[in-house]
Amino acid sequence: MKVTFLPSNTVVEVEEGTTIMKALRQADIKIDAPCGGNGTCKKCKVKLITQEGEHTVLACQTELVRDAVVDVSRKDEGHRILMGGISRDVKLDPAVKAVTVNVPKPSTSDLRSSWDRLRDTVAKLTKKDPKLIKPNISLISKLYCTLEEHNYKVDAVICEDEILDVVPVGSPVLGLAYDIGTTTIACYFIDLRSGTQLAQASLLNPQTTYGGDVIMRIKYSVENGVEGPTGDVRKALNSLALKCAEEAKKSMDSIYMVTVVGNTCMHHLFMGISPASLAYSPYTAAMTDPVQVNAVDYGFTINKSAKIYMLSNIAGFVGADTVGASLSAAMDEAEKLTLLIDIGTNGEMVLGTKHRRIACSTAAGPAFEGALITYGMRGAEGAIDHVSLKNGKLEYSVIGDLKPMGICGSGIIDLLSELVRVGLVESGGKLLMGDEITDPEGIKYRDLVQVVNGIRAFVIADETVSGSGEKIVFTQKDVREVQLAKGAMAAGMRMLAKKLEVNIDDVEVIMIAGAFGNYMSPKSACGIGLIPPKLESKVIGIGNAAGQGAKLCLLSLSEYKRAEEIGRANEYLELAAEPEFQDVFVDQLEFPSDY
Ligand code: FES
């Protein structure tokens, strides 16, 4: 059977009974599948075009029974991926650098091999023991010709105790820093001679087709193997390298170093390591050590001798991204009691000072990224990103100034905070309607709470104004999803404070990393009790701090070593093992009634 996917016109042959989702994977077309294909999230809608007409169907639930045309045009192009973030000035001292060498020419009195003469010259100049420098075959294969061509004066590109390449004097020496997020991947392209950023690029993580959060991806990998998720993420990283190199008009062959951060699951899947240990209690990582590997073995088409420096993980659900964020935020030098929070599809937190820091991870779920919310979507064009209820009027803004298609994390927090404030949502989380609404402020919005598809819902945009022609609503179920996520995070913070023997209200700085943290309003976060209300003025957004951490490690070997120390020194609190956690979590499910 033949299936044709639009708009790319990709055709694949599949067996009868294959789901559209499987056929899409076969065609190497990625669409979101936040629930991992179990039919609950309804985010994998595609248009099945048959002779009878067009039908919107769920790709994961629809089996193909005859030749078909399927339109998978994406509605969330123009996604907003956060690249910038808190950083520090560091002395440029990358692991990979170029040194100019005058290699002795061979003669009857110097019959050493080309490699021996290069190695000994580099060793003398860099004060290294020549015995520690191992032969690099891919370099040796071109060494004689290169030396001859440049009259034995070349730049040797070295990485710690290795010689990676010999190039004409002054040739570019470039590097890449990556932050592999569960949802998005950010890439920074750096000139390692000057420390200048030449380009940056980002894309949605193609693994979203295996599930929106790490739990789904772990489940997929355990059941089907890591080949799909690993191959996809490696391909994505290399495509970003190509994009950056093209934009900066540089050769891929001049890229010698890569640094990578990501949560533990993303780290494992990129490395081709099964995340099975993350699936079962006590949810340990397969590895936490920092590791250096050859880029050529990980799908990169950059210089054959290039190295990848992976940052360390802290635990099963606190990964190298938290280490990277802690590094760029200099948590190891913090004089003030600081809470670092990375709100993504998981909520990782670190609380402490330079003397002691403890990390934990909460199953915040992807609610804050819009997944599992009926009309939730990422921060892309068409997403409602801010909402307010003022003088009886509902107001909102839409990314790209378009008609609204759905609501993203920052909009969800604003909306829920407003619903709580005007008394449409009780502190227990019930969405009130009709005569149940008694708050004079809430009564003004009474008409907007309706029963839609059998469930109570607050209407944000009706059919006449929405971009899809469908009513955009926020349902009782959506309130519960956010309530669970915020309850888990708020409880995690309190457990960390208890472990550190401090009061949560004594926190002096709250740094919120990640895209959602950057765009959300601290007032709204306090309004739903995600952040302790007393701490509203202490909140600062630090952007993509994890990506900035990867950049610092690219620019400086000592920063990479410092990151290793940060990861090693960070204590980890496993919330599931804390008998009290459940009670604290239940307490924190309440919305503040007096904010
Ligand atoms: S409903 Fe199809 S992926 Fe969730």
Coordinates of C-alpha atoms and ligand atoms in Angstrom, one line a residue:
M1 CA 0.0 0.0 0.0
K2 CA 1.1 3.5 -0.8
V3 CA 0.8 6.5 1.4
T4 CA 1.6 10.0 0.3
F5 CA 2.4 12.7 2.9
L6 CA 1.7 16.4 2.1
P7 CA 3.0 19.0 1.9
S8 CA 6.4 17.3 1.2
N9 CA 4.9 14.8 -1.2
T10 CA 6.9 12.0 0.5
V11 CA 5.7 8.5 -0.6
V12 CA 6.2 5.3 1.4
E13 CA 5.1 1.8 1.0
V14 CA 3.4 0.3 4.1
E15 CA 1.5 -2.8 5.0
E16 CA -2.2 -2.8 5.5
G17 CA -3.1 -2.0 9.1
T18 CA -0.1 0.2 9.7
T19 CA -1.0 3.3 11.7
I20 CA -0.4 6.7 10.1
M21 CA 2.1 7.4 13.0
K22 CA 4.2 4.4 12.1
A23 CA 4.1 5.4 8.4
L24 CA 5.2 8.9 9.3
R25 CA 8.2 7.5 11.1
Q26 CA 9.0 5.3 8.2
A27 CA 8.9 8.4 6.0
D28 CA 11.1 10.2 8.5
I29 CA 8.5 12.9 9.1
K30 CA 8.2 14.0 12.7
I31 CA 5.0 15.1 14.3
D32 CA 4.2 15.6 18.0
A33 CA 3.0 12.7 20.0
P34 CA 3.0 14.0 23.6
C35 CA 1.2 11.0 25.0
G36 CA 3.4 8.5 23.1
G37 CA 0.6 7.4 20.8
N38 CA -1.9 6.1 23.3
G39 CA -4.7 8.3 22.0
T40 CA -5.2 10.5 25.0
C41 CA -3.5 13.8 24.1
K42 CA -5.2 14.4 20.7
K43 CA -2.2 16.4 19.5
C44 CA -1.3 14.2 16.6
K45 CA -4.2 15.3 14.4
V46 CA -3.6 15.0 10.6
K47 CA -5.9 15.3 7.6
L48 CA -6.7 12.0 5.9
I49 CA -7.7 12.8 2.3
T50 CA -9.8 10.2 0.6
Q51 CA -12.3 10.2 -2.4
E52 CA -15.1 10.8 0.1
G53 CA -13.4 14.0 1.4
E54 CA -11.1 15.1 4.1
H55 CA -11.2 13.9 7.7
T56 CA -9.2 15.0 10.7
V57 CA -7.9 11.9 12.4
L58 CA -5.4 11.0 15.1
A59 CA -2.3 9.7 13.4
C60 CA -1.5 7.3 16.3
Q61 CA -5.0 5.7 16.3
T62 CA -5.7 5.5 12.6
E63 CA -4.8 2.4 10.6
L64 CA -4.3 2.6 6.9
V65 CA -6.5 0.2 4.9
R66 CA -5.9 1.4 1.4
D67 CA -3.6 3.9 -0.5
A68 CA -4.0 7.2 1.1
V69 CA -2.9 10.9 1.1
V70 CA -2.2 12.4 4.4
D71 CA -1.7 16.2 5.0
V72 CA 0.6 16.8 7.9
S73 CA 1.1 20.6 7.4
R74 CA 2.4 21.9 10.7
K75 CA 0.5 24.6 12.5
D76 CA 3.1 25.4 15.0
E77 CA 5.9 26.7 12.8
G78 CA 7.6 29.8 14.0
H79 CA 8.1 28.3 17.4
R80 CA 9.8 30.5 20.0
I81 CA 13.0 28.8 21.2
L82 CA 15.0 30.6 23.8
M83 CA 18.7 30.9 23.1
G84 CA 20.1 33.7 25.3
G85 CA 20.6 33.5 29.0
I86 CA 22.6 34.4 32.0
S87 CA 26.3 34.0 31.4
R88 CA 29.7 35.2 32.7
D89 CA 32.9 36.4 31.1
V90 CA 35.5 33.8 31.2
K91 CA 39.1 33.7 30.1
L92 CA 39.3 32.1 26.7
D93 CA 41.1 28.8 27.3
P94 CA 39.3 26.1 25.3
A95 CA 40.3 22.4 25.5
V96 CA 41.0 22.6 21.7
K97 CA 43.5 25.2 20.6
A98 CA 45.9 25.9 17.8
V99 CA 49.7 26.3 18.2
T100 CA 52.0 27.3 15.4
V101 CA 54.9 24.9 15.0
N102 CA 58.0 24.8 12.9
V103 CA 58.5 21.1 12.3
P104 CA 62.0 20.1 11.5
K105 CA 62.4 18.9 7.9
P106 CA 63.5 15.3 7.4
S107 CA 67.1 14.9 6.5
T108 CA 69.8 12.2 6.4
S109 CA 70.7 13.3 9.9
D110 CA 67.0 13.3 11.1
L111 CA 65.3 10.2 9.9
R112 CA 62.4 10.4 12.4
S113 CA 59.0 9.8 11.0
S114 CA 56.7 12.8 10.1
W115 CA 54.6 12.0 13.1
D116 CA 57.6 11.7 15.5
R117 CA 58.9 15.1 14.3
L118 CA 55.4 16.7 14.7
R119 CA 54.7 15.1 18.1
D120 CA 58.1 16.0 19.5
T121 CA 57.8 19.6 18.4
V122 CA 54.3 20.0 19.8
A123 CA 55.3 18.3 23.1
K124 CA 58.3 20.6 23.5
L125 CA 56.2 23.7 22.8
T126 CA 53.3 22.7 25.1
K127 CA 55.6 21.2 27.8
K128 CA 53.9 17.8 27.4
D129 CA 55.4 14.4 27.7
P130 CA 55.7 13.1 24.1
K131 CA 54.9 9.6 25.3
L132 CA 51.4 10.7 26.3
I133 CA 50.6 11.9 22.8
K134 CA 49.0 9.0 20.9
P135 CA 49.3 8.6 17.1
N136 CA 46.3 10.0 15.2
I137 CA 46.0 7.9 12.1
S138 CA 43.5 10.2 10.2
L139 CA 46.0 13.1 10.7
I140 CA 49.0 11.0 9.9
S141 CA 47.5 9.9 6.6
K142 CA 47.8 13.4 5.3
L143 CA 50.7 14.7 7.4
Y144 CA 53.6 14.4 5.0
C145 CA 51.8 16.2 2.2
T146 CA 50.5 19.0 4.4
L147 CA 53.9 19.6 5.9
E148 CA 55.5 19.7 2.5
E149 CA 52.8 22.0 1.1
H150 CA 53.3 24.5 3.9
N151 CA 57.1 24.3 4.2
Y152 CA 56.9 22.6 7.6
K153 CA 55.3 25.6 9.3
V154 CA 51.7 24.8 10.3
D155 CA 49.2 25.2 13.1
A156 CA 48.8 22.0 15.1
V157 CA 45.2 21.8 16.5
I158 CA 45.6 20.2 19.9
C159 CA 43.1 18.9 22.5
E160 CA 44.7 18.2 25.8
D161 CA 47.1 15.3 25.0
E162 CA 46.0 14.7 21.4
I163 CA 47.0 16.3 18.2
L164 CA 43.7 16.5 16.1
D165 CA 45.0 18.2 12.9
V166 CA 47.6 20.2 11.2
V167 CA 46.3 23.1 9.1
P168 CA 47.7 26.2 7.4
V169 CA 48.7 28.9 10.0
G170 CA 45.7 31.0 11.0
S171 CA 43.0 28.5 9.8
P172 CA 39.7 28.6 11.7
V173 CA 39.3 26.5 14.8
L174 CA 35.6 26.2 15.6
G175 CA 33.4 24.6 18.2
L176 CA 29.7 23.8 18.9
A177 CA 27.8 23.9 22.1
Y178 CA 24.4 22.1 22.4
D179 CA 21.6 22.1 24.8
I180 CA 19.4 19.1 24.0
G181 CA 16.1 19.9 25.6
T182 CA 13.2 17.4 25.7
T183 CA 11.2 19.8 23.5
T184 CA 13.8 21.9 21.7
I185 CA 17.5 21.8 20.8
A186 CA 19.7 24.9 20.8
C187 CA 23.1 25.1 19.1
Y188 CA 25.8 27.8 19.4
F189 CA 28.6 28.0 16.9
I190 CA 31.8 29.5 18.3
D191 CA 35.2 30.6 17.0
L192 CA 37.6 29.1 19.4
R193 CA 40.4 31.4 18.5
S194 CA 38.5 34.6 19.5
G195 CA 35.6 33.3 21.6
T196 CA 33.2 35.0 19.2
Q197 CA 29.8 33.4 18.5
L198 CA 29.5 33.1 14.7
A199 CA 26.0 31.7 14.5
Q200 CA 23.2 30.0 16.4
A201 CA 20.4 27.7 15.4
S202 CA 17.6 25.7 17.0
L203 CA 14.9 23.2 16.2
L204 CA 12.2 21.2 17.8
N205 CA 13.6 17.9 19.2
P206 CA 12.5 15.3 16.6
Q207 CA 12.1 12.8 19.4
T208 CA 8.7 14.5 20.2
T209 CA 7.3 11.9 17.8
Y210 CA 8.1 9.2 20.5
G211 CA 6.3 11.2 23.2
G212 CA 6.2 14.7 24.7
D213 CA 8.1 14.0 27.9
V214 CA 11.0 11.9 29.1
I215 CA 8.8 9.2 30.6
M216 CA 7.2 8.5 27.1
R217 CA 10.6 8.4 25.5
I218 CA 12.0 6.1 28.1
K219 CA 9.0 3.8 27.6
Y220 CA 9.4 3.9 23.8
S221 CA 13.1 3.1 24.1
V222 CA 12.7 0.3 26.5
E223 CA 10.0 -1.3 24.3
N224 CA 11.5 -0.6 20.9
G225 CA 15.2 0.1 21.5
V226 CA 17.1 3.4 21.3
E227 CA 17.9 3.3 17.6
G228 CA 15.0 5.6 16.5
P229 CA 15.4 8.3 19.2
T230 CA 19.2 8.1 19.2
G231 CA 19.4 8.3 15.4
D232 CA 17.0 11.2 15.2
V233 CA 18.7 13.3 17.8
R234 CA 22.1 12.8 16.3
K235 CA 20.8 13.7 12.9
A236 CA 19.2 16.8 14.4
L237 CA 22.5 17.9 16.0
N238 CA 24.5 17.4 12.8
S239 CA 21.8 19.3 10.8
L240 CA 22.2 22.3 13.2
A241 CA 26.0 22.1 12.7
L242 CA 25.5 22.3 9.0
K243 CA 23.1 25.2 9.3
C244 CA 25.4 27.2 11.5
A245 CA 28.5 26.4 9.3
E246 CA 26.6 27.5 6.2
E247 CA 25.3 30.7 7.8
A248 CA 28.8 31.6 9.0
K249 CA 30.4 30.4 5.7
K250 CA 32.8 28.0 7.4
S251 CA 33.8 24.5 6.7
M252 CA 32.5 21.6 8.8
D253 CA 36.0 20.3 8.7
S254 CA 37.2 23.2 10.9
I255 CA 34.9 22.2 13.8
Y256 CA 37.0 20.3 16.3
M257 CA 35.0 20.4 19.5
V258 CA 31.5 19.9 20.7
T259 CA 30.0 20.3 24.2
V260 CA 26.6 18.9 25.1
V261 CA 24.2 19.3 28.0
G262 CA 20.7 17.8 28.4
N263 CA 18.7 16.1 31.0
T264 CA 19.8 12.5 31.9
C265 CA 17.4 10.9 29.5
M266 CA 18.4 13.2 26.6
H267 CA 22.1 12.6 27.5
H268 CA 21.6 8.8 27.5
L269 CA 19.6 8.8 24.2
F270 CA 22.2 10.9 22.4
M271 CA 24.9 8.6 23.6
G272 CA 23.0 5.6 22.5
I273 CA 22.6 4.4 26.1
S274 CA 19.4 2.6 27.1
P275 CA 17.5 4.7 29.6
A276 CA 15.9 1.6 31.1
S277 CA 17.4 2.3 34.6
L278 CA 15.4 5.5 34.6
A279 CA 12.2 3.5 34.1
Y280 CA 12.3 1.5 37.4
S281 CA 12.6 2.5 41.0
P282 CA 14.9 3.8 42.4
Y283 CA 15.3 5.6 39.0
T284 CA 19.1 5.7 38.8
A285 CA 21.1 7.0 35.8
A286 CA 23.1 4.6 33.7
M287 CA 26.1 7.0 34.1
T288 CA 26.7 10.3 35.7
D289 CA 30.5 10.9 35.0
P290 CA 31.5 13.5 32.5
V291 CA 32.9 11.8 29.4
Q292 CA 34.8 12.7 26.2
V293 CA 34.2 10.8 23.0
N294 CA 35.0 11.0 19.3
A295 CA 32.4 13.1 17.4
V296 CA 32.7 10.9 14.3
D297 CA 31.1 8.0 16.3
Y298 CA 28.0 10.1 17.2
G299 CA 26.7 11.1 13.8
F300 CA 28.7 14.2 13.2
T301 CA 30.2 15.0 9.8
I302 CA 32.6 17.6 11.3
N303 CA 36.4 17.1 11.5
K304 CA 37.1 13.4 11.8
S305 CA 39.2 13.9 14.9
A306 CA 36.8 16.2 16.7
K307 CA 35.9 15.6 20.3
I308 CA 32.6 15.7 22.2
Y309 CA 32.8 16.8 25.8
M310 CA 29.6 15.7 27.6
L311 CA 28.9 17.4 31.0
S312 CA 28.1 15.2 33.9
N313 CA 24.7 14.2 35.2
I314 CA 23.7 14.5 38.9
A315 CA 21.1 11.7 39.1
G316 CA 18.4 9.9 37.2
F317 CA 16.2 12.9 36.8
V318 CA 18.7 15.7 37.4
G319 CA 21.0 15.9 34.4
A320 CA 23.8 17.7 32.7
D321 CA 21.4 20.6 31.8
T322 CA 21.1 21.4 35.5
V323 CA 24.8 21.2 35.9
G324 CA 25.2 23.6 32.9
A325 CA 22.6 26.0 34.4
S326 CA 24.3 25.9 37.8
L327 CA 27.6 26.7 36.1
S328 CA 26.4 29.7 34.2
A329 CA 24.5 30.9 37.3
A330 CA 27.7 30.3 39.4
M331 CA 25.8 28.5 42.1
D332 CA 29.1 27.3 43.5
E333 CA 29.9 30.9 44.4
A334 CA 26.5 31.9 45.6
E335 CA 26.7 33.9 48.9
K336 CA 22.9 34.2 49.1
L337 CA 20.4 31.4 49.5
T338 CA 19.5 30.7 45.9
L339 CA 16.8 28.5 44.3
L340 CA 17.5 27.6 40.7
I341 CA 14.5 26.2 38.9
D342 CA 14.4 24.8 35.4
I343 CA 10.8 24.4 34.4
G344 CA 10.5 22.3 31.3
T345 CA 8.7 19.0 30.8
N346 CA 10.3 18.1 34.1
G347 CA 10.9 20.5 37.0
E348 CA 14.5 20.3 38.3
M349 CA 15.6 22.5 41.2
V350 CA 18.7 23.2 43.1
L351 CA 18.7 25.1 46.4
G352 CA 21.7 26.3 48.4
T353 CA 24.7 28.5 48.5
K354 CA 28.4 28.0 47.7
H355 CA 28.7 25.9 50.9
R356 CA 26.0 23.3 50.2
R357 CA 23.5 22.6 47.4
I358 CA 20.8 20.0 47.0
A359 CA 18.9 19.1 43.8
C360 CA 15.7 17.3 43.2
S361 CA 13.4 16.7 40.3
T362 CA 9.6 16.8 40.3
A363 CA 7.3 15.1 37.9
A364 CA 5.9 18.4 36.8
G365 CA 4.8 16.8 33.6
P366 CA 4.6 18.7 30.3
A367 CA 1.6 20.8 31.4
F368 CA 3.6 24.0 31.5
E369 CA 4.7 23.4 27.9
G370 CA 1.1 23.2 26.8
A371 CA 1.1 19.4 26.2
L372 CA -1.8 17.4 27.8
I373 CA -3.8 20.7 28.0
T374 CA -6.9 20.5 25.7
Y375 CA -5.9 23.6 23.7
G376 CA -2.3 23.7 24.9
M377 CA 0.5 24.4 22.5
R378 CA 4.1 25.4 22.6
G379 CA 5.2 29.0 22.6
A380 CA 4.8 29.3 18.8
E381 CA 3.0 31.7 16.5
G382 CA -0.7 31.6 17.2
A383 CA -0.3 30.8 20.9
I384 CA -2.0 32.9 23.5
D385 CA 0.9 33.9 25.7
H386 CA -0.6 36.4 28.2
V387 CA -4.1 36.6 29.6
S388 CA -5.8 39.1 31.9
L389 CA -9.4 39.6 33.3
K390 CA -10.0 43.3 33.7
N391 CA -13.2 45.2 34.3
G392 CA -15.4 42.3 33.1
K393 CA -13.3 41.9 30.0
L394 CA -11.1 39.0 29.0
E395 CA -7.9 40.2 27.2
Y396 CA -5.1 38.2 25.7
S397 CA -2.1 38.6 23.5
V398 CA -1.1 36.1 20.8
I399 CA 2.4 35.4 19.6
G400 CA 2.8 36.8 16.1
D401 CA -0.3 38.9 16.4
L402 CA -2.3 36.2 14.7
K403 CA -5.7 34.6 15.4
P404 CA -5.3 32.3 18.4
M405 CA -4.8 28.6 17.8
G406 CA -4.2 27.6 21.4
I407 CA -2.6 28.6 24.7
C408 CA 1.1 28.2 25.8
G409 CA 2.6 27.8 29.2
S410 CA 2.9 31.5 30.2
G411 CA -0.8 32.1 29.0
I412 CA -1.9 29.1 31.0
I413 CA -0.4 30.4 34.2
D414 CA -1.8 33.9 33.6
L415 CA -5.3 32.5 32.9
L416 CA -5.4 30.2 35.9
S417 CA -4.0 32.8 38.2
E418 CA -6.8 35.2 37.0
L419 CA -9.5 32.5 37.4
V420 CA -8.3 31.9 41.0
R421 CA -8.2 35.7 41.7
V422 CA -11.7 36.4 40.5
G423 CA -13.1 33.4 42.3
L424 CA -14.0 31.2 39.2
V425 CA -11.6 28.5 40.4
E426 CA -11.8 27.5 44.1
S427 CA -8.7 27.0 46.1
G428 CA -9.4 23.2 45.8
G429 CA -9.3 23.5 42.0
K430 CA -13.0 23.3 41.2
L431 CA -14.1 25.5 38.2
L432 CA -17.3 27.1 39.3
M433 CA -20.2 27.9 37.0
G434 CA -23.6 29.5 37.2
D435 CA -24.9 30.3 40.6
E436 CA -21.9 28.6 42.3
I437 CA -20.0 31.8 41.4
T438 CA -20.4 34.3 44.3
D439 CA -17.4 36.5 44.0
P440 CA -18.7 39.9 42.6
E441 CA -15.6 40.0 40.3
G442 CA -16.1 36.5 39.1
I443 CA -19.8 37.1 38.3
K444 CA -18.7 39.4 35.5
Y445 CA -17.3 36.4 33.6
R446 CA -20.0 33.9 34.5
D447 CA -21.1 33.5 30.8
L448 CA -17.6 32.4 29.9
V449 CA -17.9 29.2 32.0
Q450 CA -19.8 26.7 30.0
V451 CA -20.1 22.9 29.5
V452 CA -18.2 22.1 26.4
N453 CA -18.1 18.5 25.1
G454 CA -19.5 17.3 28.4
I455 CA -16.9 19.1 30.6
R456 CA -16.8 22.4 32.4
A457 CA -14.7 24.9 30.6
F458 CA -13.7 28.5 30.5
V459 CA -14.1 29.9 27.0
I460 CA -11.0 31.9 26.0
A461 CA -11.9 32.5 22.4
D462 CA -15.0 31.4 20.6
E463 CA -15.4 30.1 17.0
T464 CA -15.6 33.5 15.5
V465 CA -12.2 34.7 16.6
S466 CA -10.1 31.5 16.9
G467 CA -7.7 30.7 14.1
S468 CA -9.0 27.1 13.8
G469 CA -12.7 27.9 13.8
E470 CA -12.9 25.8 17.0
K471 CA -13.7 27.3 20.5
I472 CA -10.5 27.6 22.5
V473 CA -11.3 26.6 26.1
F474 CA -9.6 25.8 29.3
T475 CA -11.3 22.9 30.9
Q476 CA -11.7 21.5 34.5
K477 CA -9.3 18.7 33.5
D478 CA -6.8 21.3 32.4
V479 CA -7.1 23.0 35.8
R480 CA -6.3 19.6 37.4
E481 CA -3.2 19.0 35.1
V482 CA -1.7 22.4 36.1
Q483 CA -2.6 21.9 39.7
L484 CA -0.7 18.6 39.8
A485 CA 2.3 20.1 38.1
K486 CA 2.4 23.1 40.3
G487 CA 1.8 21.1 43.4
A488 CA 4.7 18.8 42.6
M489 CA 7.1 21.7 42.1
A490 CA 5.9 23.7 45.1
A491 CA 6.3 20.6 47.3
G492 CA 9.8 19.9 45.8
M493 CA 10.9 23.3 46.9
R494 CA 9.7 22.8 50.4
M495 CA 11.3 19.4 50.7
L496 CA 14.7 20.9 49.6
A497 CA 14.3 23.7 52.1
K498 CA 13.6 21.2 54.8
K499 CA 16.6 19.1 53.9
L500 CA 18.8 22.2 53.9
E501 CA 17.3 23.2 57.3
V502 CA 16.1 26.6 56.0
N503 CA 12.7 28.2 55.6
I504 CA 11.5 28.4 52.0
D505 CA 10.5 32.1 52.6
D506 CA 14.1 32.8 53.4
V507 CA 15.2 32.2 49.9
E508 CA 17.0 35.4 48.7
V509 CA 17.2 34.7 44.9
I510 CA 15.0 32.6 42.7
M511 CA 16.5 32.0 39.2
I512 CA 14.1 30.5 36.7
A513 CA 15.7 28.9 33.7
G514 CA 14.1 27.7 30.5
A515 CA 11.7 29.2 28.0
F516 CA 8.6 29.0 30.1
G517 CA 10.4 30.6 33.1
N518 CA 11.5 33.4 30.9
Y519 CA 8.1 34.3 29.5
M520 CA 5.9 33.6 32.5
S521 CA 4.8 36.4 34.8
P522 CA 6.2 35.9 38.4
K523 CA 3.0 37.5 39.7
S524 CA 0.9 34.8 38.0
A525 CA 3.3 32.0 39.2
C526 CA 2.8 33.3 42.7
G527 CA -1.0 33.6 42.0
I528 CA -1.3 29.9 41.6
G529 CA 1.2 29.0 44.3
L530 CA 3.9 27.7 42.0
I531 CA 6.3 30.2 43.6
P532 CA 5.8 31.0 47.3
P533 CA 3.8 34.3 47.1
K534 CA 6.2 36.1 49.5
L535 CA 9.1 35.6 47.0
E536 CA 7.6 37.4 44.0
S537 CA 10.2 40.2 44.0
K538 CA 13.1 37.7 44.3
V539 CA 12.3 36.0 40.9
I540 CA 14.7 36.6 37.9
G541 CA 14.5 34.8 34.6
I542 CA 17.9 33.5 33.5
G543 CA 16.9 32.2 30.0
N544 CA 18.6 29.2 28.5
A545 CA 21.2 28.9 31.3
A546 CA 21.9 25.3 30.4
G547 CA 22.9 26.2 26.9
Q548 CA 25.0 29.0 28.3
G549 CA 26.7 26.5 30.5
A550 CA 27.6 24.3 27.5
K551 CA 29.0 27.5 25.9
L552 CA 31.2 28.3 28.9
C553 CA 32.6 24.7 28.8
L554 CA 33.4 25.1 25.1
L555 CA 35.2 28.4 25.8
S556 CA 37.2 27.2 28.8
L557 CA 38.5 23.8 29.9
S558 CA 38.6 25.1 33.5
E559 CA 34.9 25.8 33.3
Y560 CA 34.3 22.2 32.1
K561 CA 36.3 21.0 35.1
R562 CA 34.4 23.4 37.3
A563 CA 31.1 21.9 36.0
E564 CA 32.4 18.5 36.8
E565 CA 33.0 19.6 40.4
I566 CA 29.6 21.3 40.6
G567 CA 27.9 18.0 39.5
R568 CA 30.0 16.0 41.9
A569 CA 29.4 18.2 44.9
N570 CA 25.6 18.6 44.3
E571 CA 23.6 16.4 46.7
Y572 CA 20.5 14.8 45.4
L573 CA 17.2 14.4 47.1
E574 CA 14.9 11.6 45.8
L575 CA 11.5 12.9 46.6
A576 CA 9.8 9.5 46.1
A577 CA 11.9 8.1 48.9
E578 CA 10.8 10.9 51.4
P579 CA 7.9 9.6 53.4
E580 CA 6.7 13.2 54.0
F581 CA 6.6 14.2 50.3
Q582 CA 3.1 12.9 49.6
D583 CA 1.6 15.0 52.5
V584 CA 3.5 18.1 51.4
F585 CA 2.4 17.5 47.8
V586 CA -1.3 17.3 48.8
D587 CA -1.0 20.5 50.8
Q588 CA 0.6 22.3 47.9
L589 CA -2.2 21.3 45.5
E590 CA -4.3 24.1 47.0
F591 CA -4.4 27.4 45.1
P592 CA -3.7 30.5 47.3
S593 CA -6.9 32.0 48.4
D594 CA -5.5 35.3 49.6
Y595 CA -3.0 36.4 47.0
Ligands
FES1 S1 -3.3 11.1 20.8 FE1 -2.0 10.5 19.3 S2 -0.1 10.9 20.1 FE2 -1.4 11.5 21.7

